[in-house]
Coordinates of C-alpha atoms in Angstrom, one line a residue:
M294 CA -38.1 -0.8 28.0
G295 CA -37.5 0.2 24.2
S296 CA -34.3 1.4 23.4
N297 CA -33.8 4.3 20.3
V298 CA -30.6 3.2 19.5
T299 CA -29.2 3.6 16.0
E300 CA -27.1 0.2 14.8
T301 CA -24.3 1.6 12.7
P302 CA -24.4 -0.3 9.9
V303 CA -21.1 -3.1 9.1
A304 CA -20.2 -4.4 5.6
I305 CA -18.6 -7.9 6.0
V306 CA -16.0 -8.5 4.1
N307 CA -13.7 -11.7 2.9
V308 CA -9.9 -11.0 3.7
P309 CA -7.0 -12.8 1.3
Q310 CA -4.8 -14.6 3.4
A311 CA -2.1 -17.3 1.8
A312 CA -3.5 -19.8 -0.4
G313 CA -5.0 -22.8 1.1
E314 CA -6.6 -20.7 4.1
A315 CA -9.5 -19.7 4.9
P316 CA -10.1 -15.9 4.2
A317 CA -10.7 -13.8 7.6
V318 CA -13.5 -12.0 7.6
S319 CA -13.3 -8.7 9.0
E320 CA -16.3 -6.2 9.3
I321 CA -16.3 -2.1 8.3
P322 CA -18.0 0.1 9.9
M323 CA -20.5 1.7 7.1
P324 CA -21.3 6.3 6.6
P325 CA -25.2 6.4 7.9
P326 CA -27.3 5.1 5.5
A327 CA -28.5 9.2 5.1
L328 CA -24.7 9.7 4.4
W329 CA -25.1 7.0 0.9
A330 CA -26.9 9.2 -1.5
E331 CA -23.4 11.6 -1.3
L332 CA -20.7 9.1 -1.8
D333 CA -19.0 7.4 -5.0
N334 CA -16.8 4.7 -4.4
S335 CA -16.7 4.5 -8.2
A336 CA -12.9 3.7 -9.4
Q337 CA -13.7 5.8 -12.7
S338 CA -16.1 9.4 -11.4
S339 CA -19.1 10.3 -13.9
G340 CA -18.2 13.6 -12.5
S341 CA -22.3 13.4 -11.4
A342 CA -21.7 12.8 -7.8
K343 CA -22.8 15.0 -5.0
P344 CA -20.6 17.9 -3.5
S345 CA -19.4 16.7 0.2
T346 CA -20.4 19.5 2.8
G347 CA -17.2 18.6 4.8
A348 CA -13.3 18.9 3.3
P349 CA -12.5 19.5 -0.2
A350 CA -11.9 16.3 -1.6
A351 CA -8.0 16.2 -3.3
P352 CA -7.6 16.9 -6.8
A353 CA -8.5 14.3 -9.0
A354 CA -5.0 15.1 -11.4
A355 CA -2.6 12.3 -11.6
L356 CA 0.1 12.8 -8.6
P357 CA 3.2 14.2 -8.6
M358 CA 6.1 11.8 -10.2
R359 CA 8.8 10.7 -6.9
E360 CA 12.5 11.8 -8.5
V361 CA 14.0 8.8 -8.3
E362 CA 17.9 8.7 -8.6
K363 CA 18.9 5.7 -11.0
L364 CA 21.5 3.8 -8.5
A365 CA 24.2 1.5 -9.8
F366 CA 24.1 -1.5 -7.8
S367 CA 27.3 -3.8 -7.0
R368 CA 25.2 -7.1 -7.5
S369 CA 22.7 -7.9 -10.3
T370 CA 18.2 -6.7 -9.5
A371 CA 17.6 -9.5 -12.0
T372 CA 17.4 -12.8 -13.4
T373 CA 16.4 -14.5 -16.2
V374 CA 14.2 -17.0 -16.3
P375 CA 14.9 -18.8 -19.6
L376 CA 10.9 -20.3 -21.3
E377 CA 11.0 -23.9 -22.3
F378 CA 7.8 -23.0 -24.6
A379 CA 8.7 -20.2 -25.8
F380 CA 6.1 -17.7 -27.6
D381 CA 5.2 -15.2 -30.4
H382 CA 3.5 -12.5 -29.4
P383 CA 2.1 -9.7 -31.7
E384 CA 2.6 -6.6 -29.9
L385 CA 5.8 -8.5 -28.1
G386 CA 7.4 -10.5 -30.8
H387 CA 9.5 -13.8 -30.2
I388 CA 9.3 -14.5 -26.2
A389 CA 12.0 -17.0 -25.3
S390 CA 13.4 -16.1 -21.9
V391 CA 11.6 -13.5 -19.1
I392 CA 14.2 -11.2 -17.3
V393 CA 12.1 -10.4 -13.8
R394 CA 13.4 -7.1 -11.7
R395 CA 13.7 -6.8 -8.2
L396 CA 11.4 -3.5 -7.5
T397 CA 12.9 0.0 -6.5
V398 CA 11.3 1.9 -3.3
G399 CA 9.8 4.4 -6.2
Q400 CA 8.4 1.4 -8.3
V401 CA 6.7 -0.1 -4.9
G402 CA 5.2 3.4 -4.4
D403 CA 3.8 3.8 -7.8
I404 CA 1.9 0.2 -7.1
L405 CA 0.9 1.6 -3.8
D406 CA 0.0 4.9 -5.3
R407 CA -2.2 2.8 -8.2
R408 CA -3.8 0.6 -5.5
S409 CA -5.4 3.1 -3.5
R410 CA -7.4 4.9 -6.7
T411 CA -8.4 1.2 -8.5
S412 CA -9.2 -1.8 -7.2
A413 CA -6.0 -3.6 -5.4
P414 CA -3.6 -5.6 -8.1
D415 CA -3.0 -9.2 -7.9
L416 CA 0.1 -10.9 -7.9
Y417 CA 0.0 -10.7 -10.7
D418 CA -0.1 -7.2 -12.1
I419 CA 2.6 -6.8 -9.4
Y420 CA 4.5 -9.1 -11.2
A421 CA 4.0 -7.5 -14.2
E422 CA 5.9 -4.7 -13.4
M423 CA 8.6 -7.1 -12.2
T424 CA 9.1 -8.6 -15.9
Q425 CA 8.0 -5.8 -18.2
L426 CA 5.2 -8.3 -19.1
P427 CA 1.5 -7.1 -19.4
A428 CA 0.1 -9.5 -16.9
P429 CA -2.8 -11.2 -19.3
V430 CA 0.6 -12.1 -20.5
L431 CA 2.1 -13.8 -17.9
R432 CA -1.0 -15.3 -17.3
G433 CA -0.8 -17.0 -20.4
L434 CA 2.7 -18.9 -20.2
E435 CA 3.0 -22.7 -20.2
A436 CA 2.2 -24.3 -16.3
G437 CA 5.8 -25.4 -15.6
D438 CA 6.9 -21.5 -17.5
G439 CA 5.2 -19.8 -15.8
G440 CA 5.3 -21.6 -12.7
R441 CA 9.2 -20.5 -12.4
V442 CA 8.9 -17.0 -13.2
V443 CA 6.4 -17.2 -10.8
E444 CA 8.8 -18.8 -7.8
V445 CA 11.1 -16.1 -9.0
C446 CA 8.7 -13.2 -8.9
W447 CA 7.9 -14.1 -5.1
D448 CA 11.2 -14.3 -4.2
F449 CA 12.2 -10.7 -5.3
L450 CA 8.3 -10.0 -3.7
P451 CA 8.6 -7.0 -1.0
P452 CA 7.3 -7.5 2.3
V453 CA 5.0 -4.7 1.9
F454 CA 2.9 -7.4 -1.2
R455 CA 3.2 -10.7 0.4
P456 CA -0.1 -11.8 2.1
T457 CA 0.5 -12.9 5.3
S458 CA 0.3 -16.5 6.8
T459 CA 0.2 -17.8 11.0
A460 CA -0.2 -21.4 9.4
T461 CA 3.3 -21.8 7.5
G462 CA 4.9 -18.6 8.3
Q463 CA 5.3 -17.9 4.6

């Protein structure tokens, strides 16, 4: 007995987990192969993609700025991490300490907005927002200094950005 059932293609992806854990595998259903030519999954569209026959796409313009109130918190929202290996940077000048700030809800929303338009940021992209230092600079810190900065950043990291873990509960 023959079957005319067409199997829906799926993408098999590794889902990152907490440090030390093997990635989980997940299947994501793909559109039918006949529609693949119409897809444009690139972060930067060249404008040569075929128009969709479905609902109109959202404009590529920047999202409107959120109105965010500047609040005077009753506790400090920042911690200064002194560096044992201070450094000079051509654009940033002399850096002897890193100030790590807690993110506001508005900043979290901005990071999530950027995440949906581009590839997902790694934690250093989020730490860059918290420290106002570029992610490559943070990655270039001496390991001990970097570890202390990352520890404070991790403590301030909003739960929405924390990888889930079943083994350690962290």
